Each structure stands twice: as structure tokens, then as C-alpha cells.
Coordinates of C-alpha atoms and ligand atoms in Angstrom, one line a residue:
Chain A
V5 CA 21.8 119.2 97.0
I6 CA 21.9 121.7 94.1
E7 CA 22.5 120.9 90.5
T8 CA 22.1 123.1 87.5
R9 CA 22.5 121.9 83.9
R10 CA 23.2 124.3 81.0
L11 CA 21.4 127.1 82.8
T12 CA 21.0 130.3 80.7
K13 CA 19.2 133.6 81.3
S14 CA 18.8 136.2 78.7
Y15 CA 17.0 139.5 78.5
Q16 CA 15.7 141.0 75.3
M17 CA 16.5 144.8 75.3
G18 CA 15.0 146.2 72.1
E19 CA 17.4 145.1 69.4
T20 CA 20.0 143.6 71.7
I21 CA 20.1 140.5 73.9
V22 CA 21.8 140.6 77.2
H23 CA 23.2 137.1 78.1
A24 CA 23.3 137.3 81.9
L25 CA 24.0 133.5 82.2
R26 CA 25.4 131.2 79.6
D27 CA 25.3 127.4 80.0
V28 CA 26.0 127.3 83.7
D29 CA 26.6 123.8 85.1
F30 CA 27.0 124.1 88.9
M31 CA 26.9 121.4 91.5
V32 CA 26.7 121.9 95.3
E33 CA 26.8 119.2 97.9
T34 CA 25.1 119.6 101.3
E35 CA 27.2 121.5 103.9
E36 CA 29.4 123.2 101.5
L37 CA 30.6 126.8 102.1
I38 CA 31.1 128.4 98.8
A39 CA 32.3 131.9 97.8
V40 CA 31.2 133.1 94.3
M41 CA 33.3 136.0 92.9
G42 CA 33.5 137.8 89.6
A43 CA 33.4 141.2 88.0
S44 CA 30.4 143.5 88.3
G45 CA 27.8 142.3 85.8
S46 CA 29.2 138.8 85.5
G47 CA 26.0 137.1 86.5
K48 CA 26.4 136.3 90.2
S49 CA 23.1 137.8 91.4
T50 CA 21.2 136.3 88.5
L51 CA 22.6 132.8 89.4
L52 CA 21.8 133.3 93.0
N53 CA 18.2 134.4 92.3
I54 CA 17.6 131.3 90.1
L55 CA 19.1 129.0 92.8
G56 CA 16.8 130.6 95.4
C57 CA 13.7 130.1 93.2
L58 CA 13.2 133.8 92.9
D59 CA 13.7 133.8 89.2
K60 CA 13.4 131.2 86.4
P61 CA 16.1 130.4 83.8
S62 CA 15.5 131.1 80.1
S63 CA 16.6 127.5 79.4
G64 CA 18.4 124.6 81.2
E65 CA 17.5 122.7 84.3
Y66 CA 17.7 123.3 88.0
I67 CA 17.5 120.2 90.2
L68 CA 17.1 120.9 94.0
E69 CA 17.4 118.0 96.4
G70 CA 16.8 115.6 93.6
K71 CA 13.6 117.3 92.2
P72 CA 13.5 119.5 89.1
V73 CA 12.3 122.9 90.3
S74 CA 10.4 123.5 87.0
E75 CA 7.9 120.8 88.1
L76 CA 6.8 122.8 91.2
G77 CA 3.3 124.1 90.9
K78 CA 2.6 127.8 91.2
K79 CA 1.2 127.4 94.7
E80 CA 4.1 125.3 95.9
Y81 CA 6.8 127.8 94.9
A82 CA 6.7 130.3 97.7
P83 CA 6.3 128.0 100.7
F84 CA 8.9 125.6 99.3
R85 CA 11.3 128.5 98.9
N86 CA 10.7 130.0 102.3
E87 CA 11.3 126.8 104.0
K88 CA 14.5 125.8 102.1
F89 CA 16.3 129.1 101.8
G90 CA 17.5 132.1 103.8
F91 CA 18.3 134.9 101.4
V92 CA 20.4 138.0 101.9
F93 CA 19.6 140.4 99.1
Q94 CA 22.3 142.7 97.6
S95 CA 19.9 145.6 98.2
F96 CA 18.6 144.3 101.5
N97 CA 14.9 144.5 100.6
L98 CA 13.7 145.4 104.1
L99 CA 10.1 146.6 104.5
P100 CA 10.4 150.3 105.1
R101 CA 7.5 150.8 107.5
T102 CA 8.5 147.9 109.7
S103 CA 11.0 147.8 112.5
A104 CA 14.2 145.8 112.3
L105 CA 12.7 143.2 114.7
E106 CA 9.5 142.8 112.7
N107 CA 11.5 142.6 109.5
V108 CA 13.5 139.7 111.0
E109 CA 10.3 137.9 112.3
L110 CA 8.8 138.0 108.8
P111 CA 10.0 134.6 107.5
L112 CA 8.7 132.9 110.7
V113 CA 5.2 133.9 109.6
Y114 CA 5.5 131.1 107.2
D115 CA 6.8 128.6 109.7
R116 CA 3.5 126.8 110.3
A117 CA 5.3 123.6 111.3
G118 CA 6.5 125.6 114.3
R119 CA 10.0 124.3 113.8
V120 CA 11.6 127.4 115.2
G121 CA 9.7 128.2 118.4
K122 CA 8.6 131.7 119.5
P123 CA 9.1 134.0 116.5
R124 CA 9.8 137.1 118.6
R125 CA 12.5 135.4 120.6
A126 CA 14.2 133.8 117.6
A127 CA 14.2 137.2 115.9
E128 CA 15.7 139.0 118.9
E129 CA 18.4 136.3 119.1
A130 CA 19.2 136.6 115.4
L131 CA 19.6 140.4 115.8
R132 CA 21.8 140.1 118.8
R133 CA 24.1 137.7 116.9
V134 CA 24.7 140.4 114.3
G135 CA 25.4 143.0 117.0
L136 CA 22.0 144.9 116.7
G137 CA 20.6 144.1 120.1
D138 CA 20.2 147.9 120.7
R139 CA 18.7 148.7 117.3
M140 CA 15.7 146.3 117.3
H141 CA 12.9 148.9 117.2
H142 CA 14.5 151.2 114.6
M143 CA 12.9 151.5 111.2
P144 CA 15.2 150.8 108.2
N145 CA 15.6 154.5 107.5
Q146 CA 16.8 155.0 111.1
L147 CA 19.6 152.6 110.6
S148 CA 23.0 153.0 109.0
G149 CA 23.8 151.2 105.7
G150 CA 25.7 148.5 107.5
E151 CA 23.0 148.1 110.1
Q152 CA 20.4 147.5 107.4
Q153 CA 22.7 145.0 105.8
R154 CA 22.9 143.1 109.1
V155 CA 19.2 143.1 109.6
A156 CA 19.0 141.4 106.2
I157 CA 21.5 138.9 107.4
A158 CA 19.6 138.2 110.6
R159 CA 16.4 137.7 108.6
A160 CA 18.1 135.1 106.4
L161 CA 19.1 133.0 109.4
V162 CA 16.1 133.2 111.6
N163 CA 14.1 130.3 110.3
N164 CA 17.1 128.0 110.4
P165 CA 17.1 127.3 106.6
A166 CA 18.9 124.4 105.0
I167 CA 20.6 126.7 102.5
I168 CA 21.7 130.3 102.9
L169 CA 22.2 132.4 99.7
A170 CA 24.0 135.7 100.6
D171 CA 24.5 138.3 97.9
E172 CA 27.4 140.5 98.9
P173 CA 26.5 140.4 102.6
T174 CA 29.4 142.5 103.8
G175 CA 29.6 145.3 101.1
N176 CA 28.6 147.9 103.6
L177 CA 30.5 146.6 106.6
D178 CA 33.8 147.5 108.1
T179 CA 36.6 144.9 108.2
S180 CA 35.9 143.8 111.8
T181 CA 32.1 143.5 111.4
S182 CA 32.7 141.6 108.1
A183 CA 34.9 139.2 109.9
D184 CA 32.2 138.6 112.5
V185 CA 29.7 137.9 109.8
M186 CA 32.0 135.3 108.2
T187 CA 32.7 133.7 111.6
L188 CA 28.9 133.4 112.0
F189 CA 28.6 131.8 108.6
Q190 CA 31.4 129.4 109.4
E191 CA 29.6 128.4 112.7
L192 CA 26.3 127.9 110.9
N193 CA 28.1 125.8 108.2
R194 CA 29.7 123.6 110.9
D195 CA 26.2 123.1 112.3
G196 CA 25.1 121.7 108.9
M197 CA 23.9 124.7 106.8
T198 CA 24.9 124.9 103.1
I199 CA 26.0 128.4 102.4
I200 CA 26.7 130.2 99.1
V201 CA 28.1 133.8 99.5
V202 CA 28.6 136.1 96.5
T203 CA 31.4 138.5 97.4
H204 CA 33.9 140.9 96.0
D205 CA 36.0 140.7 99.1
P206 CA 39.0 138.3 98.9
E207 CA 39.2 138.1 102.7
I208 CA 35.6 136.8 102.8
A209 CA 36.3 134.3 100.0
E210 CA 39.3 133.0 101.9
C211 CA 37.0 131.9 104.7
A212 CA 35.1 129.6 102.4
K213 CA 36.0 126.0 101.5
R214 CA 35.5 126.5 97.7
I215 CA 35.7 129.5 95.4
V216 CA 33.8 129.8 92.2
L217 CA 34.7 132.5 89.7
M218 CA 32.2 133.9 87.2
R219 CA 32.9 135.9 84.1
D220 CA 30.5 137.1 81.4
G221 CA 27.7 134.8 82.5
R222 CA 29.9 131.7 82.7
I223 CA 31.7 129.8 85.4
H224 CA 35.3 130.6 84.7
G225 CA 37.0 128.8 87.7
D226 CA 36.1 126.4 90.5
N227 CA 38.6 125.6 93.2
Q228 CA 38.8 124.1 96.6
V229 CA 40.4 126.5 99.1
S230 CA 43.6 124.9 100.5
A231 CA 43.3 125.1 104.3
Chain B
V10 CA 36.5 175.1 102.1
I11 CA 34.6 173.1 104.7
E12 CA 34.7 173.7 108.4
T13 CA 32.6 172.2 111.1
R14 CA 32.6 173.2 114.8
R15 CA 31.3 171.1 117.6
L16 CA 28.8 169.4 115.2
T17 CA 26.4 167.1 117.0
K18 CA 23.4 165.0 115.7
S19 CA 21.1 163.1 118.0
Y20 CA 17.9 161.2 117.6
Q21 CA 15.3 160.8 120.3
M22 CA 14.1 157.2 120.2
G23 CA 11.3 156.9 122.8
E24 CA 13.3 156.8 126.1
T25 CA 16.8 156.6 124.6
I26 CA 18.9 159.1 122.7
V27 CA 21.1 157.9 119.8
H28 CA 24.1 160.2 119.5
A29 CA 25.1 159.8 115.9
L30 CA 27.6 162.6 116.0
R31 CA 29.3 164.1 119.0
D32 CA 31.3 167.3 118.9
V33 CA 32.8 166.9 115.5
D34 CA 35.4 169.5 114.4
F35 CA 36.4 168.8 110.9
M36 CA 38.3 171.0 108.4
V37 CA 38.8 170.4 104.7
E38 CA 40.9 172.6 102.4
T39 CA 40.1 172.8 98.7
E40 CA 41.5 170.0 96.5
E41 CA 41.9 167.5 99.3
L42 CA 41.2 163.8 98.7
I43 CA 40.1 162.4 102.0
A44 CA 39.0 158.9 103.0
V45 CA 36.7 158.5 106.0
M46 CA 36.7 155.1 107.7
G47 CA 35.1 153.7 110.8
A48 CA 32.9 150.9 112.1
S49 CA 29.3 150.4 110.9
G50 CA 27.2 152.9 112.8
S51 CA 30.1 155.2 113.7
G52 CA 28.4 158.3 112.1
K53 CA 30.1 158.5 108.7
S54 CA 26.9 158.8 106.6
T55 CA 25.4 161.2 109.1
L56 CA 28.5 163.5 108.8
L57 CA 28.5 163.3 105.0
N58 CA 24.8 164.2 104.8
I59 CA 25.3 167.3 106.9
L60 CA 28.3 168.3 104.9
G61 CA 26.2 167.9 101.7
C62 CA 23.4 170.0 103.1
L63 CA 21.0 167.1 103.1
D64 CA 20.5 167.2 106.8
K65 CA 21.0 169.7 109.6
P66 CA 23.0 169.2 112.8
S67 CA 21.3 169.1 116.2
S68 CA 23.9 171.7 117.3
G69 CA 27.2 173.2 116.2
E70 CA 28.2 175.1 113.1
Y71 CA 28.9 174.2 109.5
I72 CA 30.8 176.8 107.5
L73 CA 31.0 176.2 103.8
E74 CA 33.3 178.4 101.6
G75 CA 33.3 180.9 104.5
K76 CA 29.5 181.2 104.9
P77 CA 27.6 179.6 107.8
V78 CA 25.2 177.2 106.1
S79 CA 22.5 177.8 108.8
E80 CA 22.1 181.3 107.3
L81 CA 20.8 179.9 104.0
G82 CA 17.2 180.6 103.3
K83 CA 14.8 177.7 102.6
K84 CA 14.7 178.5 98.9
E85 CA 18.4 178.8 98.6
Y86 CA 19.2 175.4 100.0
A87 CA 18.5 173.1 97.1
P88 CA 20.0 175.1 94.2
F89 CA 23.1 175.9 96.4
R90 CA 23.6 172.2 97.2
N91 CA 23.0 171.0 93.6
E92 CA 25.6 173.5 92.3
K93 CA 28.3 172.7 94.9
F94 CA 28.1 169.0 95.5
G95 CA 28.0 165.8 93.7
F96 CA 26.7 163.1 96.0
V97 CA 27.1 159.3 95.7
F98 CA 24.5 157.8 98.2
Q99 CA 25.2 154.6 100.1
S100 CA 21.9 153.2 98.8
F101 CA 22.3 154.8 95.3
N102 CA 18.9 156.6 95.3
L103 CA 18.2 156.1 91.6
L104 CA 14.8 156.9 90.2
P105 CA 13.3 153.5 89.5
R106 CA 11.2 154.3 86.4
T107 CA 14.0 156.3 84.7
S108 CA 16.8 154.9 82.6
A109 CA 20.5 155.0 83.7
L110 CA 21.0 157.9 81.1
E111 CA 18.1 159.9 82.4
N112 CA 19.1 159.3 86.0
V113 CA 22.6 160.7 85.2
E114 CA 21.1 163.7 83.3
L115 CA 19.0 164.7 86.3
P116 CA 21.5 167.1 88.1
L117 CA 21.9 169.0 84.8
V118 CA 18.2 170.0 84.9
Y119 CA 19.4 172.4 87.6
D120 CA 22.3 173.7 85.6
R121 CA 20.6 176.9 84.4
A122 CA 23.9 178.7 84.0
G123 CA 24.6 176.2 81.3
R124 CA 28.0 175.5 82.6
V125 CA 28.2 172.0 81.5
G126 CA 27.0 172.1 77.9
K127 CA 24.6 169.6 76.4
P128 CA 23.1 167.5 79.2
R129 CA 22.6 164.3 77.1
R130 CA 26.2 164.3 75.9
A131 CA 27.7 165.0 79.4
A132 CA 25.5 162.2 80.8
E133 CA 26.7 159.7 78.1
E134 CA 30.3 160.7 78.7
A135 CA 30.0 160.2 82.5
L136 CA 28.4 156.7 82.0
R137 CA 31.2 155.7 79.6
R138 CA 33.8 156.8 82.2
V139 CA 32.4 154.3 84.6
G140 CA 32.2 151.5 82.0
L141 CA 28.4 151.6 81.4
G142 CA 28.4 152.8 77.8
D143 CA 26.4 149.7 76.9
R144 CA 23.9 150.0 79.7
M145 CA 22.5 153.5 79.2
H146 CA 19.0 152.6 78.5
H147 CA 18.5 150.0 81.2
M148 CA 16.2 150.8 84.1
P149 CA 17.8 150.4 87.5
N150 CA 16.0 147.1 88.1
Q151 CA 17.7 145.9 84.9
L152 CA 21.1 146.6 86.2
S153 CA 23.4 144.6 88.5
G154 CA 24.1 146.0 92.0
G155 CA 27.5 147.2 90.9
E156 CA 26.1 148.8 87.7
Q157 CA 23.5 150.7 89.8
Q158 CA 26.4 151.9 92.0
R159 CA 28.3 153.1 89.0
V160 CA 25.2 155.0 87.7
A161 CA 25.1 156.8 91.0
I162 CA 28.8 157.7 90.7
A163 CA 28.3 159.0 87.1
R164 CA 25.4 161.1 88.3
A165 CA 27.6 162.7 91.0
L166 CA 30.2 163.8 88.5
V167 CA 28.1 164.9 85.6
N168 CA 27.6 168.6 86.7
N169 CA 31.3 169.1 87.4
P170 CA 30.8 169.9 91.1
A171 CA 33.4 171.6 93.3
I172 CA 33.0 168.9 96.0
I173 CA 32.2 165.2 95.6
L174 CA 30.8 163.4 98.7
A175 CA 30.9 159.6 98.0
D176 CA 29.3 157.3 100.6
E177 CA 30.9 153.8 100.2
P178 CA 31.0 154.1 96.3
T179 CA 32.7 150.7 95.8
G180 CA 30.8 148.5 98.3
N181 CA 29.3 146.5 95.4
L182 CA 32.2 146.5 93.0
D183 CA 34.9 143.9 92.4
T184 CA 38.5 144.8 93.0
S185 CA 39.4 145.9 89.5
T186 CA 36.3 148.1 89.0
S187 CA 36.9 149.6 92.4
A188 CA 40.4 150.5 91.4
D189 CA 39.0 152.1 88.2
V190 CA 36.7 154.3 90.3
M191 CA 39.5 155.4 92.6
T192 CA 41.7 156.2 89.6
L193 CA 38.8 158.3 88.3
F194 CA 38.5 160.1 91.6
Q195 CA 42.3 160.7 91.7
E196 CA 42.1 162.3 88.1
L197 CA 39.2 164.5 89.1
N198 CA 41.1 165.5 92.2
R199 CA 44.1 166.5 90.2
D200 CA 41.8 168.6 88.1
G201 CA 40.8 170.5 91.2
M202 CA 37.8 168.7 92.8
T203 CA 37.7 168.3 96.5
I204 CA 36.7 164.7 97.2
I205 CA 35.6 163.0 100.5
V206 CA 35.0 159.2 100.2
V207 CA 33.5 157.2 103.0
T208 CA 34.9 153.7 102.7
H209 CA 35.4 150.4 104.5
D210 CA 38.0 149.3 102.0
P211 CA 41.6 149.9 103.0
E212 CA 42.8 149.7 99.4
I213 CA 40.5 152.6 98.5
A214 CA 41.7 154.6 101.6
E215 CA 45.3 154.1 100.6
C216 CA 44.6 156.0 97.3
A217 CA 43.5 159.1 99.3
K218 CA 45.9 161.8 100.6
R219 CA 44.4 161.9 104.1
I220 CA 42.5 159.3 106.2
V221 CA 40.0 160.3 108.9
L222 CA 38.8 157.6 111.3
M223 CA 35.5 157.8 113.1
R224 CA 34.3 156.0 116.1
D225 CA 31.1 156.3 118.1
G226 CA 30.2 159.6 116.5
R227 CA 33.6 161.2 117.0
I228 CA 36.7 161.8 115.0
H229 CA 39.1 159.3 116.4
G230 CA 42.1 159.8 114.1
D231 CA 43.2 162.1 111.3
N232 CA 46.4 161.4 109.3
Q233 CA 48.1 162.4 106.1
V234 CA 48.8 159.4 104.0
S235 CA 52.5 159.0 103.4
A236 CA 53.0 158.8 99.7
Ligands
ATP312 N1 16.9 158.6 111.7 C1 17.6 157.9 112.7 N2 17.0 157.7 113.9 C2 17.7 157.1 114.9 N3 19.0 156.6 114.8 C3 19.6 156.8 113.6 C4 19.0 157.5 112.5 N4 19.9 157.6 111.5 C5 21.0 157.0 111.9 N5 20.8 156.5 113.2 C6 21.9 155.9 114.0 O1 23.0 156.7 114.0 C7 24.2 155.9 113.9 C8 25.1 156.4 112.9 O2 24.6 156.2 111.6 P1 25.4 156.4 110.3 O3 24.4 156.1 109.1 O4 26.0 157.7 110.2 O5 26.5 155.3 110.4 P2 27.7 154.9 109.3 O6 29.0 155.2 110.0 O7 27.4 155.5 108.0 O8 27.5 153.3 109.3 P3 27.7 152.3 108.0 O9 29.1 152.1 107.8 O10 27.0 151.1 108.6 O11 27.0 152.9 106.8 C9 23.8 154.4 113.7 O12 24.0 153.7 114.8 C10 22.3 154.5 113.4 O13 21.5 153.5 114.0
ATP313 N1 16.1 142.7 84.1 C1 17.3 142.8 83.3 N2 17.2 143.2 82.1 C2 18.3 143.4 81.3 N3 19.5 143.1 81.7 C3 19.7 142.7 83.0 C4 18.6 142.5 83.9 N4 19.0 142.1 85.1 C5 20.3 142.0 85.0 N5 20.8 142.4 83.7 C6 22.1 142.4 83.2 O1 22.7 141.1 83.4 C7 24.1 141.2 83.8 C8 24.3 140.3 85.1 O2 23.6 140.9 86.2 P1 23.9 140.4 87.6 O3 23.0 141.2 88.5 O4 23.8 138.9 87.7 O5 25.4 140.8 87.9 P2 26.3 140.6 89.2 O6 27.4 139.6 88.8 O7 25.5 140.3 90.4 O8 27.0 142.0 89.3 P3 27.3 142.9 90.6 O9 28.6 142.4 91.2 O10 27.5 144.3 90.0 O11 26.2 142.8 91.6 C9 24.4 142.7 84.1 O12 25.2 143.1 83.1 C10 23.0 143.3 84.0 O13 23.1 144.6 83.3
MG314 MG1 25.0 141.4 92.0
MG315 MG1 26.8 154.7 106.2

């Protein structure tokens, strides 16, 4: 469902060039559950942002469900992305003046096909699944770090996307809550969702079916997890 | 050096009251290295914010170096806090339009006693200690999540505070970089700094000398780590 060929991403910083991604060839079949690990700065978020159509590569190709993403028109980008992906951002990206519930409902604003049913109910259900049934009306600054992270997770699932891209979704969670999140991802994966999780936590990675290691902007290792 | 008595913190949310802290009695001697653990929402950040004079309790007393903090005048609060504490925030709180180097120099603006020497040099040194010597001129949005976290750590150390309060300082760091941060904290502790680290990571907690467990706004356990 996802295929990248020789993907690179570079940033010009005055005199130096930062090579965030260098020649990344990455293939993902539908219904995979993949953990991406690697040192801080190795290019994981950069890769995830390109996969989620939030950023464009400096060179190379990205082919999603058989179509080259570079051929999408400007107007097609956002609806296409909102329909295909649920994204958990490394820094949550919640709207500050909006309650947890309204933040989670937001992707459903785009759901014009009405695939998901009543937005408010779907949002409440998603929040309950991450243990925040009693925090729905809190603003982000009235939530703990781990609660904000879980709102971001609920928002990623609410429109039942085909692909979830989660950037360090348990960095602010205790061991038990992290395990709950991974169990939830495993259930969603069994129901057909393709899931890519960037993580620093080996216990999270062990719950995936495949582990991809990144280093200095390259894919350094790619292994099936033995059951 | 730190003593709290019957500290409570509550928030009125319409009809309900959220009890973030309930009757917390917490004592810290100088030069301790303490890990605070507990489930998401158990009150760890709330406690740390009160200890760092960033927030006031709803009731109870906080005595810092023998003086009740409630007796500080409005004008004394900020300079007192900036001189005593280095704070690593759970969400980093970096200034977005300011480079990593300038963000780290910021606490030294308050250092009128000139205790630390040249601000720019101290800031460069702190950034090198966390492995960001080659990222000094990047803006926060040009840094990875873990790099931003390390800028926040460098900023907390730069003015050589007596007490460091670190709220989940390794949540976005890989295992090896996390271990480097903890080694750094252990060195600073041997040099006389009192350090309190909120963490979800058992490997970080094992590097501390004492582990405090929180649950539902209370201290649930408090144990010396056997060497
Ligand atoms: N301003 C606020 N208004 C209402 N409730 C709040 C506010 N700030 C925090 N809370 C609530 O207080 C509880 C404790 O919050 P705190 O941030 O201390 O948790 P924590 O232990 O740091 O959690 P985490 O590990 O997720 O960071 C949470 O359940 C949170 O929802
Ligand atoms: N806009 C930018 N301009 C310049 N350099 C950038 C920019 N964005 C990212 N970088 C650099 O690219 C590298 C890769 O960043 P990326 O965010 O992908 O890392 P990461 O693997 O997600 O790290 P972490 O685990 O710390 O989140 C980093 O070294 C970062 O400094
Ligand atoms: Mg990242
Ligand atoms: Mg917290």
C-alpha cells in the first residue's frame, strides 16, 4: 500500500546541509503493524511526515495505493490525506482553545461521506477507549501530558482511517497505559488497519510484527518479529 | 531542603472537582537524586510545578530551604525561582522564534550576580553536553522531538541551579541518549545538585537513589534504591 523509492529530504542551513533522509526505499503491505526505531535525529518523524502527506521529499518517489503522490493536485492533498490517514503527532498538535472532545471530533468535519456516523458519539467512544471518558470537556492545558497524548491518539482513530501513523504515541505514558495503547493498536490492526508506530520503547516495538531501524537518515535494519 | 505538608491542589470543573494532589507530605534533603513515578494523571507534574514555584497549592504548606514559600512577595517570586531551580518541562516550552542557543542562554539573562560567567559560552557548553553542538542555530521547529527535549535539558542546567526539576526528560529519547542524560544527571548530583526526575521509564528510575510512587494525587510509596 506504501512504497517509497530513493526518498531524500535535505535542509539548507546557511552553509551546511542537513540530510534528514538519504535514499530511503521502504515498502509496506496493507495490514502490517510496523515499529520504526532509531536514535534521536535519525529521520523517523521526517519519514512519517512524508508518508502522511504532511511534507514533500527533496527527491525520490512516494507511491501510495499505486498512485504517485506527487501527481496529486493542490486541492486534492488535504481531503485525500484526511481520508487515508490518522496521525498521532510527536508534539500532539491539539487546538489549545478547544476541549478534548472537540479536538477529537475535528477529523470528522471532513467526513462528508458520512462513513463514521454521528461525530459526537464517535469522538466520545474514541476518548473512552483511551481511558479519558471523564476528561472530555477539559481544555488541553487542563490535562496532564499523558492525557494530551491520549487525546491525540483518540483523534487519530476516530475517522477509522486505513493507515495510522503514530509518532512516539507512548512517550508520556506509564508502562501500563502504554501497554493499553499497544493492545488497542493490535486490535485495530487485526480489524484491518495498517499501522506504523515510531517508538523508542523496545516493549512497544515487541508488540509489532516488523521492526525497522533508522540511522542517520537511512534504513539500517528491517526484520520480521519472531512471534 | 524541600518540605511539603498536607499539600493539596484541586480544580473546579463546572460541577465536579478534580483533586490533582491530596495531602502530600514530601521531604527532600540536599543532594538527593529522586525519581517520581506513577500513572498518567496521578499528579506528578502538578507536584513538580508547585515545588518549582510555578504554581500554588490550594492548601497546605511548602517550605523551601527553611522558608515558607507562601511568604514570598509577588516581586520576589520570579528571581527567587530562577536562581534556585532549573526546570525541564514535560512539553519543553522553548521559545519558537529563538534558536536553540538563545533558548539555552535565556536563564542567564537573570544571572545578575554573574555567577556563571559568559552566557554564550555557558550555553554552548550545555548544548554540547547533551550532544547538540551541531544544532545550536536551529530554531525549535528545525529540530527533532528528542533534540527539542535536549535543548530544554541544557537550558535547565545552564545557570548551575541548586535544584533541578525534570518532568519526563527522556520521553522522546532513544535508550542510548536517555542513558547519557541520566549519566549527566548523576554527575551533576555528585557535584552537589539536588535532582528530582519525573519519569515513566524504570531504567531511568533505577539510576536514582530514591523512588517515590504517586497514585491518584497521593504519595503511594517511597523507597531507597538498593545499590
Ligand atoms: N488546569 C487543570 N484543570 C483541571 N484539571 C487539571 C488541570 N491540570 C491538571 N489537571 C488534572 O489533574 C490530574 C493530574 O495532572 P498531572 O499533570 O499532575 O498528571 P501527571 O501525573 O503529570 O500525568 P502524566 O504522566 O500524564 O504527565 C490530571 O488528571 C489532569 O487531568
Ligand atoms: N526544518 C528543519 N530544518 C533543518 N533541520 C531539520 C529540520 N527538521 C528536522 N531537521 C533535522 O533533521 C534530523 C531528523 O529529524 P527527525 O525529526 O526526523 O528526527 P527523529 O528521528 O524523529 O528524532 P526524535 O527521535 O528525536 O524525534 C534532525 O537531526 C533534525 O535536526
Ligand atoms: Mg521524531
Ligand atoms: Mg505530567
